[in-house]
Each structure stands twice: as structure tokens, then as C-alpha cells.
Amino acid sequence: MPVITNIDDLKELYRRRVPKMFYDYAESGSWTEQTFRDNERDFDLIRLRQRVAVDMSGRSTASTMIGEEVALPVALAPVGLTGMQCADGEIKAARAAEKFGVPFTLSTMSICSIEDVAEHTTRPFWFQLYTMKDTDFTSRLIERARAAGCSALVITLDLQILGQRHKDLKNGLSAPPKLTLPVMLDLATKWRWGLEMLGTKRRQFGNIVGHVKGVSDTSSLMAWTAEQFDPALDWGKVAKLMEQWGGKVILKGILDVEDAKKAAELGADAIVVSNHGGRQLDGALSSIRALPAILDAVGDKVEVHLDGGIRSGQDILKAVAMGAQGTYIGRAFVYGLGAMGEAGVTKALEILQREFDLTMAFCGRRRVEEVDRDILLVPEDFEGRWKDWGPRKRRA
Ligand code: GLV
């Protein structure tokens, strides 16, 4: 077993152990992947201020997200098809999160169903909702999440339609994978993944298959989103969903100050500054660049979280120091899951916690509440000096 010291080590093991189709699914952004790359790269532009001769004893990485205690200001992000990265993947990831003391968010597009995850965990998890044209199905999803004891509904606002990820089209992404010759050749080198998959019955979209009718191909994320997702989702509908749920709501996919204000007005418990991991609008700002303006506009009205590009404890610290109350990891936990199952997710969380803790200490802080913008060195033009064109004049 190689010595694993950072998230990249887990990623390399993950690449070797999981079929290419699912590795590519996780490792893709839309179109040119500019925003996908920027999410990580823009964290690197921020530097940290070293402080010395500060008492570093008695440190803690504990904090809260929407009032829930967290061992580290991190939640596991909703990731579609997690149960294809590793057999029973959502259950394993949820268990690792529970034992570690951070929230797990189950995607609507998961392999293990809401009920399955609830049955195998004790800490209430968060449920991420995609809204469908079939409003009865959306309502049933909300009721299922309630019955499963979910403690928050995470409504995703940036995926009414799917951004194109070239590799998914080329690989013929599906759950379960269709056994074409290239897939079989690839699977021959991923025997551990295959054996574990043969040992589970959870190989389809668990929240969907058996719960809806009239879908042309229930194994295809692309067909499902194109046919079923509600392209007409608007703020009015979001308000109705929030009312129907009645509990804590996190609105995910906010990248613009005006949208953040709207979400705060609606009374969300938190918003997630997110560009969907660079998988939707290619060319959008990275999450960390979009964060400061949103915090300045609504940070006193609503809890602000961030996802996108987090691959280290230093990244978490930078987002928290900027003012985010919490962050989410998607790919970073998927690498661990694909590499080593539940133990790999735990490993990813341990790596991030250790990096966060030591980096916080090097910056002269001992607790998350003490972390503020004072520890950051941010380039003058970090948020970008984007030209304000004003309204376009049209010919009469
Ligand atoms: C779904 O959420 C995706 O980004 O593929």
C-alpha cells in the first residue's frame, strides 16, 4: 500500500481503480473546462500570512454549518452517480462523514436511494433536490427526504439543463455501464471495482428507477436531465419548494450578487457559492473569486458556503478566512471513495483536517472563529476589474 499523504495521492489510486467512464465523469468540466481549472487555480493566487510566537496549544477545527456542529467546516457535496465510483458508494461516504462528524449530502442522482442511506446511517443527512417537470415526483422526493429524517434540503439552482461534458458523450456514460468492447477492456484492469459491483444490487439511479414512468433510458443521466428536469424553474417555484419543505433550506449554485440577494430575501438558511464544479457555465468565475462580493452583499443576512476547487486544508482555510461559514468537497471525497471505499473517504477528511489545523496554527490562529481576512494576502485585482458596459444602445 503506497504512503498516502495528500488528496492527489488518493486521486492517483482512484484513477487506477475505477473505470475510466466514471473517473472521467468526476474529472470533467463543461466544454473547454476553463471554469473547472480556474476553481482550483484561483485558490493558488491567494497567499497566507505567517505569524510566529503565538501559543498554538488547545487548537480545534470544530465549527457549525446551518447550526449543526461540524468537526471541520466541510460537508460532503452532492455528487451524482457516487455509487458507481465504488459499490454502495453513497452509503459508504455517508458513514465516513457521520463517523468523522461532518454533513453528508445525498444527490437526487444517487445510486443508493434516500431510504437506503437513511437505513445505514444514524446522523441525519442533507438531501439535494433537482426539480422535475413532473411536480408529483418532485413532491414525492421531498416527502421521502422528510420521512428519512433529512435535516436540510439543498435545492440546486444551476442545473435546469446540463452543461456538455465531452468525455461523457464519448464514453457513453451510463449507470450501470453498457458492456461495449472498450468498457470490457477497461473493466478487465479494474477487477476489484467489478467484484464489489457484482456483490451489490445497487447499480441504478436509486431515487428514480421504480419511482417514475415514461423515461426513455433510466440509465442515462443525460437523457434523464433533458427529458425530466424543469427548465422553467424560477424564484417563485423555489419559494414554493421552500414552503413545501418547511425545514432548513440551502440554495446551491449562486454565483452572482443579484441572485444572492434574491436567495437571502427568500429566507434561505444558507447559500452555496458554486459553479457546479465548473460543470455548467464554462467561462463563469471561479467560486473563490465570486465569494468576496457575495459576502459583502449578503454576508450579514444569510450563511454563505462555498464549493468548487477545494483540494486541501489550505483551500478550506482560505475560503473560511474570506468569510464562508462552511465549504463542500465533491471530487476530493470521490477520489478517496474510489481509491479505498469508506476508509478512503475517512482518509480524505483526515488529510484535509490535518492540513487545515496546521495551516491555521502557522497563521497564528487556534480556532475557526478566530480565522478572518487578516490571515489572507489577496492580489489587488483578485475579484477582477470587469468592465461595466451599461445598457446597450439599439438603433431605433
Ligand atoms: C450532476 O449534478 C452533474 O454535474 O453531473
JSON list of N, CA and C in Angstrom, two decimals, residues 184-234:
[
{"chain": "A", "resi": 184, "resn": "MET", "atom": "N", "xyz": [-15.44, -3.22, -21.63]},
{"chain": "A", "resi": 184, "resn": "MET", "atom": "CA", "xyz": [-14.99, -4.53, -21.10]},
{"chain": "A", "resi": 184, "resn": "MET", "atom": "C", "xyz": [-13.47, -4.58, -20.98]},
{"chain": "A", "resi": 185, "resn": "LEU", "atom": "N", "xyz": [-12.78, -4.01, -21.98]},
{"chain": "A", "resi": 185, "resn": "LEU", "atom": "CA", "xyz": [-11.30, -4.00, -21.90]},
{"chain": "A", "resi": 185, "resn": "LEU", "atom": "C", "xyz": [-10.84, -3.19, -20.69]},
{"chain": "A", "resi": 186, "resn": "ASP", "atom": "N", "xyz": [-11.53, -2.08, -20.45]},
{"chain": "A", "resi": 186, "resn": "ASP", "atom": "CA", "xyz": [-11.18, -1.23, -19.30]},
{"chain": "A", "resi": 186, "resn": "ASP", "atom": "C", "xyz": [-11.48, -1.98, -17.99]},
{"chain": "A", "resi": 187, "resn": "LEU", "atom": "N", "xyz": [-12.66, -2.64, -17.95]},
{"chain": "A", "resi": 187, "resn": "LEU", "atom": "CA", "xyz": [-13.06, -3.35, -16.72]},
{"chain": "A", "resi": 187, "resn": "LEU", "atom": "C", "xyz": [-12.10, -4.48, -16.37]},
{"chain": "A", "resi": 188, "resn": "ALA", "atom": "N", "xyz": [-11.47, -5.04, -17.40]},
{"chain": "A", "resi": 188, "resn": "ALA", "atom": "CA", "xyz": [-10.52, -6.14, -17.15]},
{"chain": "A", "resi": 188, "resn": "ALA", "atom": "C", "xyz": [-9.38, -5.70, -16.24]},
{"chain": "A", "resi": 189, "resn": "THR", "atom": "N", "xyz": [-9.08, -4.41, -16.25]},
{"chain": "A", "resi": 189, "resn": "THR", "atom": "CA", "xyz": [-7.99, -3.91, -15.39]},
{"chain": "A", "resi": 189, "resn": "THR", "atom": "C", "xyz": [-8.54, -3.33, -14.08]},
{"chain": "A", "resi": 190, "resn": "LYS", "atom": "N", "xyz": [-9.86, -3.36, -13.91]},
{"chain": "A", "resi": 190, "resn": "LYS", "atom": "CA", "xyz": [-10.47, -2.75, -12.71]},
{"chain": "A", "resi": 190, "resn": "LYS", "atom": "C", "xyz": [-11.25, -3.84, -11.97]},
{"chain": "A", "resi": 191, "resn": "TRP", "atom": "N", "xyz": [-10.61, -5.01, -11.79]},
{"chain": "A", "resi": 191, "resn": "TRP", "atom": "CA", "xyz": [-11.31, -6.19, -11.28]},
{"chain": "A", "resi": 191, "resn": "TRP", "atom": "C", "xyz": [-11.89, -5.98, -9.88]},
{"chain": "A", "resi": 192, "resn": "ARG", "atom": "N", "xyz": [-11.17, -5.23, -9.03]},
{"chain": "A", "resi": 192, "resn": "ARG", "atom": "CA", "xyz": [-11.66, -5.03, -7.66]},
{"chain": "A", "resi": 192, "resn": "ARG", "atom": "C", "xyz": [-13.01, -4.29, -7.69]},
{"chain": "A", "resi": 193, "resn": "TRP", "atom": "N", "xyz": [-13.07, -3.25, -8.53]},
{"chain": "A", "resi": 193, "resn": "TRP", "atom": "CA", "xyz": [-14.30, -2.47, -8.68]},
{"chain": "A", "resi": 193, "resn": "TRP", "atom": "C", "xyz": [-15.42, -3.41, -9.16]},
{"chain": "A", "resi": 194, "resn": "GLY", "atom": "N", "xyz": [-15.10, -4.25, -10.17]},
{"chain": "A", "resi": 194, "resn": "GLY", "atom": "CA", "xyz": [-16.10, -5.13, -10.77]},
{"chain": "A", "resi": 194, "resn": "GLY", "atom": "C", "xyz": [-16.63, -6.14, -9.76]},
{"chain": "A", "resi": 195, "resn": "LEU", "atom": "N", "xyz": [-15.73, -6.73, -8.99]},
{"chain": "A", "resi": 195, "resn": "LEU", "atom": "CA", "xyz": [-16.16, -7.74, -8.00]},
{"chain": "A", "resi": 195, "resn": "LEU", "atom": "C", "xyz": [-17.09, -7.12, -6.97]},
{"chain": "A", "resi": 196, "resn": "GLU", "atom": "N", "xyz": [-16.72, -5.93, -6.50]},
{"chain": "A", "resi": 196, "resn": "GLU", "atom": "CA", "xyz": [-17.57, -5.26, -5.49]},
{"chain": "A", "resi": 196, "resn": "GLU", "atom": "C", "xyz": [-18.93, -4.90, -6.09]},
{"chain": "A", "resi": 197, "resn": "MET", "atom": "N", "xyz": [-18.92, -4.49, -7.36]},
{"chain": "A", "resi": 197, "resn": "MET", "atom": "CA", "xyz": [-20.19, -4.13, -8.02]},
{"chain": "A", "resi": 197, "resn": "MET", "atom": "C", "xyz": [-21.09, -5.35, -8.18]},
{"chain": "A", "resi": 198, "resn": "LEU", "atom": "N", "xyz": [-20.45, -6.50, -8.48]},
{"chain": "A", "resi": 198, "resn": "LEU", "atom": "CA", "xyz": [-21.25, -7.73, -8.62]},
{"chain": "A", "resi": 198, "resn": "LEU", "atom": "C", "xyz": [-21.89, -8.10, -7.29]},
{"chain": "A", "resi": 199, "resn": "GLY", "atom": "N", "xyz": [-21.26, -7.68, -6.21]},
{"chain": "A", "resi": 199, "resn": "GLY", "atom": "CA", "xyz": [-21.74, -8.04, -4.87]},
{"chain": "A", "resi": 199, "resn": "GLY", "atom": "C", "xyz": [-22.83, -7.11, -4.34]},
{"chain": "A", "resi": 200, "resn": "THR", "atom": "N", "xyz": [-23.24, -6.12, -5.10]},
{"chain": "A", "resi": 200, "resn": "THR", "atom": "CA", "xyz": [-24.33, -5.24, -4.62]},
{"chain": "A", "resi": 200, "resn": "THR", "atom": "C", "xyz": [-25.48, -5.24, -5.61]},
{"chain": "A", "resi": 201, "resn": "LYS", "atom": "N", "xyz": [-26.68, -4.93, -5.11]},
{"chain": "A", "resi": 201, "resn": "LYS", "atom": "CA", "xyz": [-27.82, -4.82, -6.03]},
{"chain": "A", "resi": 201, "resn": "LYS", "atom": "C", "xyz": [-28.03, -3.36, -6.44]},
{"chain": "A", "resi": 202, "resn": "ARG", "atom": "N", "xyz": [-27.23, -2.45, -5.86]},
{"chain": "A", "resi": 202, "resn": "ARG", "atom": "CA", "xyz": [-27.45, -1.03, -6.11]},
{"chain": "A", "resi": 202, "resn": "ARG", "atom": "C", "xyz": [-26.60, -0.58, -7.30]},
{"chain": "A", "resi": 203, "resn": "ARG", "atom": "N", "xyz": [-27.22, -0.63, -8.50]},
{"chain": "A", "resi": 203, "resn": "ARG", "atom": "CA", "xyz": [-26.44, -0.29, -9.71]},
{"chain": "A", "resi": 203, "resn": "ARG", "atom": "C", "xyz": [-27.21, 0.65, -10.64]},
{"chain": "A", "resi": 204, "resn": "GLN", "atom": "N", "xyz": [-28.35, 1.17, -10.15]},
{"chain": "A", "resi": 204, "resn": "GLN", "atom": "CA", "xyz": [-29.14, 2.09, -10.98]},
{"chain": "A", "resi": 204, "resn": "GLN", "atom": "C", "xyz": [-29.43, 3.35, -10.17]},
{"chain": "A", "resi": 205, "resn": "PHE", "atom": "N", "xyz": [-30.04, 4.34, -10.80]},
{"chain": "A", "resi": 205, "resn": "PHE", "atom": "CA", "xyz": [-30.39, 5.57, -10.07]},
{"chain": "A", "resi": 205, "resn": "PHE", "atom": "C", "xyz": [-31.49, 5.23, -9.05]},
{"chain": "A", "resi": 206, "resn": "GLY", "atom": "N", "xyz": [-31.08, 5.05, -7.80]},
{"chain": "A", "resi": 206, "resn": "GLY", "atom": "CA", "xyz": [-31.97, 4.51, -6.77]},
{"chain": "A", "resi": 206, "resn": "GLY", "atom": "C", "xyz": [-33.16, 5.38, -6.42]},
{"chain": "A", "resi": 207, "resn": "ASN", "atom": "N", "xyz": [-33.05, 6.70, -6.61]},
{"chain": "A", "resi": 207, "resn": "ASN", "atom": "CA", "xyz": [-34.18, 7.57, -6.26]},
{"chain": "A", "resi": 207, "resn": "ASN", "atom": "C", "xyz": [-35.20, 7.64, -7.39]},
{"chain": "A", "resi": 208, "resn": "ILE", "atom": "N", "xyz": [-34.84, 7.05, -8.54]},
{"chain": "A", "resi": 208, "resn": "ILE", "atom": "CA", "xyz": [-35.64, 7.27, -9.73]},
{"chain": "A", "resi": 208, "resn": "ILE", "atom": "C", "xyz": [-36.24, 5.99, -10.28]},
{"chain": "A", "resi": 209, "resn": "VAL", "atom": "N", "xyz": [-35.35, 5.00, -10.50]},
{"chain": "A", "resi": 209, "resn": "VAL", "atom": "CA", "xyz": [-35.83, 3.75, -11.11]},
{"chain": "A", "resi": 209, "resn": "VAL", "atom": "C", "xyz": [-36.87, 3.11, -10.17]},
{"chain": "A", "resi": 210, "resn": "GLY", "atom": "N", "xyz": [-38.04, 2.83, -10.72]},
{"chain": "A", "resi": 210, "resn": "GLY", "atom": "CA", "xyz": [-39.12, 2.27, -9.91]},
{"chain": "A", "resi": 210, "resn": "GLY", "atom": "C", "xyz": [-40.02, 3.35, -9.31]},
{"chain": "A", "resi": 211, "resn": "HIS", "atom": "N", "xyz": [-39.61, 4.61, -9.45]},
{"chain": "A", "resi": 211, "resn": "HIS", "atom": "CA", "xyz": [-40.43, 5.69, -8.87]},
{"chain": "A", "resi": 211, "resn": "HIS", "atom": "C", "xyz": [-41.05, 6.57, -9.94]},
{"chain": "A", "resi": 212, "resn": "VAL", "atom": "N", "xyz": [-40.62, 6.43, -11.20]},
{"chain": "A", "resi": 212, "resn": "VAL", "atom": "CA", "xyz": [-41.21, 7.25, -12.26]},
{"chain": "A", "resi": 212, "resn": "VAL", "atom": "C", "xyz": [-41.51, 6.39, -13.48]},
{"chain": "A", "resi": 213, "resn": "LYS", "atom": "N", "xyz": [-42.41, 6.94, -14.30]},
{"chain": "A", "resi": 213, "resn": "LYS", "atom": "CA", "xyz": [-42.74, 6.24, -15.55]},
{"chain": "A", "resi": 213, "resn": "LYS", "atom": "C", "xyz": [-42.36, 7.14, -16.73]},
{"chain": "A", "resi": 214, "resn": "GLY", "atom": "N", "xyz": [-42.26, 6.53, -17.89]},
{"chain": "A", "resi": 214, "resn": "GLY", "atom": "CA", "xyz": [-42.13, 7.30, -19.12]},
{"chain": "A", "resi": 214, "resn": "GLY", "atom": "C", "xyz": [-40.76, 7.90, -19.38]},
{"chain": "A", "resi": 215, "resn": "VAL", "atom": "N", "xyz": [-39.71, 7.29, -18.82]},
{"chain": "A", "resi": 215, "resn": "VAL", "atom": "CA", "xyz": [-38.37, 7.79, -19.11]},
{"chain": "A", "resi": 215, "resn": "VAL", "atom": "C", "xyz": [-37.77, 6.87, -20.17]},
{"chain": "A", "resi": 216, "resn": "SER", "atom": "N", "xyz": [-37.20, 7.45, -21.24]},
{"chain": "A", "resi": 216, "resn": "SER", "atom": "CA", "xyz": [-36.76, 6.60, -22.35]},
{"chain": "A", "resi": 216, "resn": "SER", "atom": "C", "xyz": [-35.56, 5.74, -21.96]},
{"chain": "A", "resi": 217, "resn": "ASP", "atom": "N", "xyz": [-34.66, 6.28, -21.13]},
{"chain": "A", "resi": 217, "resn": "ASP", "atom": "CA", "xyz": [-33.48, 5.49, -20.75]},
{"chain": "A", "resi": 217, "resn": "ASP", "atom": "C", "xyz": [-33.11, 5.86, -19.31]},
{"chain": "A", "resi": 218, "resn": "THR", "atom": "N", "xyz": [-33.50, 5.01, -18.38]},
{"chain": "A", "resi": 218, "resn": "THR", "atom": "CA", "xyz": [-33.27, 5.34, -16.96]},
{"chain": "A", "resi": 218, "resn": "THR", "atom": "C", "xyz": [-31.81, 5.19, -16.56]},
{"chain": "A", "resi": 219, "resn": "SER", "atom": "N", "xyz": [-30.96, 4.67, -17.46]},
{"chain": "A", "resi": 219, "resn": "SER", "atom": "CA", "xyz": [-29.55, 4.52, -17.10]},
{"chain": "A", "resi": 219, "resn": "SER", "atom": "C", "xyz": [-28.74, 5.75, -17.49]},
{"chain": "A", "resi": 220, "resn": "SER", "atom": "N", "xyz": [-29.35, 6.69, -18.22]},
{"chain": "A", "resi": 220, "resn": "SER", "atom": "CA", "xyz": [-28.59, 7.82, -18.75]},
{"chain": "A", "resi": 220, "resn": "SER", "atom": "C", "xyz": [-28.92, 9.13, -18.04]},
{"chain": "A", "resi": 221, "resn": "LEU", "atom": "N", "xyz": [-27.91, 9.67, -17.39]},
{"chain": "A", "resi": 221, "resn": "LEU", "atom": "CA", "xyz": [-28.06, 10.97, -16.72]},
{"chain": "A", "resi": 221, "resn": "LEU", "atom": "C", "xyz": [-28.47, 12.03, -17.73]},
{"chain": "A", "resi": 222, "resn": "MET", "atom": "N", "xyz": [-27.86, 11.95, -18.94]},
{"chain": "A", "resi": 222, "resn": "MET", "atom": "CA", "xyz": [-28.12, 12.98, -19.94]},
{"chain": "A", "resi": 222, "resn": "MET", "atom": "C", "xyz": [-29.56, 12.91, -20.44]},
{"chain": "A", "resi": 223, "resn": "ALA", "atom": "N", "xyz": [-30.04, 11.68, -20.70]},
{"chain": "A", "resi": 223, "resn": "ALA", "atom": "CA", "xyz": [-31.43, 11.54, -21.18]},
{"chain": "A", "resi": 223, "resn": "ALA", "atom": "C", "xyz": [-32.38, 11.99, -20.08]},
{"chain": "A", "resi": 224, "resn": "TRP", "atom": "N", "xyz": [-32.09, 11.61, -18.86]},
{"chain": "A", "resi": 224, "resn": "TRP", "atom": "CA", "xyz": [-32.97, 11.94, -17.74]},
{"chain": "A", "resi": 224, "resn": "TRP", "atom": "C", "xyz": [-33.09, 13.45, -17.55]},
{"chain": "A", "resi": 225, "resn": "THR", "atom": "N", "xyz": [-31.95, 14.13, -17.53]},
{"chain": "A", "resi": 225, "resn": "THR", "atom": "CA", "xyz": [-32.00, 15.58, -17.31]},
{"chain": "A", "resi": 225, "resn": "THR", "atom": "C", "xyz": [-32.73, 16.27, -18.47]},
{"chain": "A", "resi": 226, "resn": "ALA", "atom": "N", "xyz": [-32.41, 15.84, -19.70]},
{"chain": "A", "resi": 226, "resn": "ALA", "atom": "CA", "xyz": [-33.03, 16.50, -20.86]},
{"chain": "A", "resi": 226, "resn": "ALA", "atom": "C", "xyz": [-34.55, 16.31, -20.84]},
{"chain": "A", "resi": 227, "resn": "GLU", "atom": "N", "xyz": [-35.00, 15.12, -20.44]},
{"chain": "A", "resi": 227, "resn": "GLU", "atom": "CA", "xyz": [-36.44, 14.83, -20.52]},
{"chain": "A", "resi": 227, "resn": "GLU", "atom": "C", "xyz": [-37.20, 15.31, -19.29]},
{"chain": "A", "resi": 228, "resn": "GLN", "atom": "N", "xyz": [-36.57, 15.22, -18.12]},
{"chain": "A", "resi": 228, "resn": "GLN", "atom": "CA", "xyz": [-37.34, 15.36, -16.88]},
{"chain": "A", "resi": 228, "resn": "GLN", "atom": "C", "xyz": [-37.10, 16.64, -16.10]},
{"chain": "A", "resi": 229, "resn": "PHE", "atom": "N", "xyz": [-35.92, 17.25, -16.18]},
{"chain": "A", "resi": 229, "resn": "PHE", "atom": "CA", "xyz": [-35.66, 18.41, -15.33]},
{"chain": "A", "resi": 229, "resn": "PHE", "atom": "C", "xyz": [-36.51, 19.59, -15.79]},
{"chain": "A", "resi": 230, "resn": "ASP", "atom": "N", "xyz": [-36.88, 20.42, -14.81]},
{"chain": "A", "resi": 230, "resn": "ASP", "atom": "CA", "xyz": [-37.81, 21.52, -15.10]},
{"chain": "A", "resi": 230, "resn": "ASP", "atom": "C", "xyz": [-37.04, 22.75, -15.60]},
{"chain": "A", "resi": 231, "resn": "PRO", "atom": "N", "xyz": [-37.10, 23.04, -16.91]},
{"chain": "A", "resi": 231, "resn": "PRO", "atom": "CA", "xyz": [-36.36, 24.21, -17.41]},
{"chain": "A", "resi": 231, "resn": "PRO", "atom": "C", "xyz": [-37.01, 25.51, -16.97]},
{"chain": "A", "resi": 232, "resn": "ALA", "atom": "N", "xyz": [-38.24, 25.41, -16.44]},
{"chain": "A", "resi": 232, "resn": "ALA", "atom": "CA", "xyz": [-38.98, 26.63, -16.08]},
{"chain": "A", "resi": 232, "resn": "ALA", "atom": "C", "xyz": [-38.82, 26.99, -14.60]},
{"chain": "A", "resi": 233, "resn": "LEU", "atom": "N", "xyz": [-37.87, 26.35, -13.92]},
{"chain": "A", "resi": 233, "resn": "LEU", "atom": "CA", "xyz": [-37.66, 26.67, -12.50]},
{"chain": "A", "resi": 233, "resn": "LEU", "atom": "C", "xyz": [-37.34, 28.16, -12.35]},
{"chain": "A", "resi": 234, "resn": "ASP", "atom": "N", "xyz": [-38.07, 28.85, -11.49]},
{"chain": "A", "resi": 234, "resn": "ASP", "atom": "CA", "xyz": [-37.79, 30.28, -11.24]},
{"chain": "A", "resi": 234, "resn": "ASP", "atom": "C", "xyz": [-37.93, 30.54, -9.74]}
]
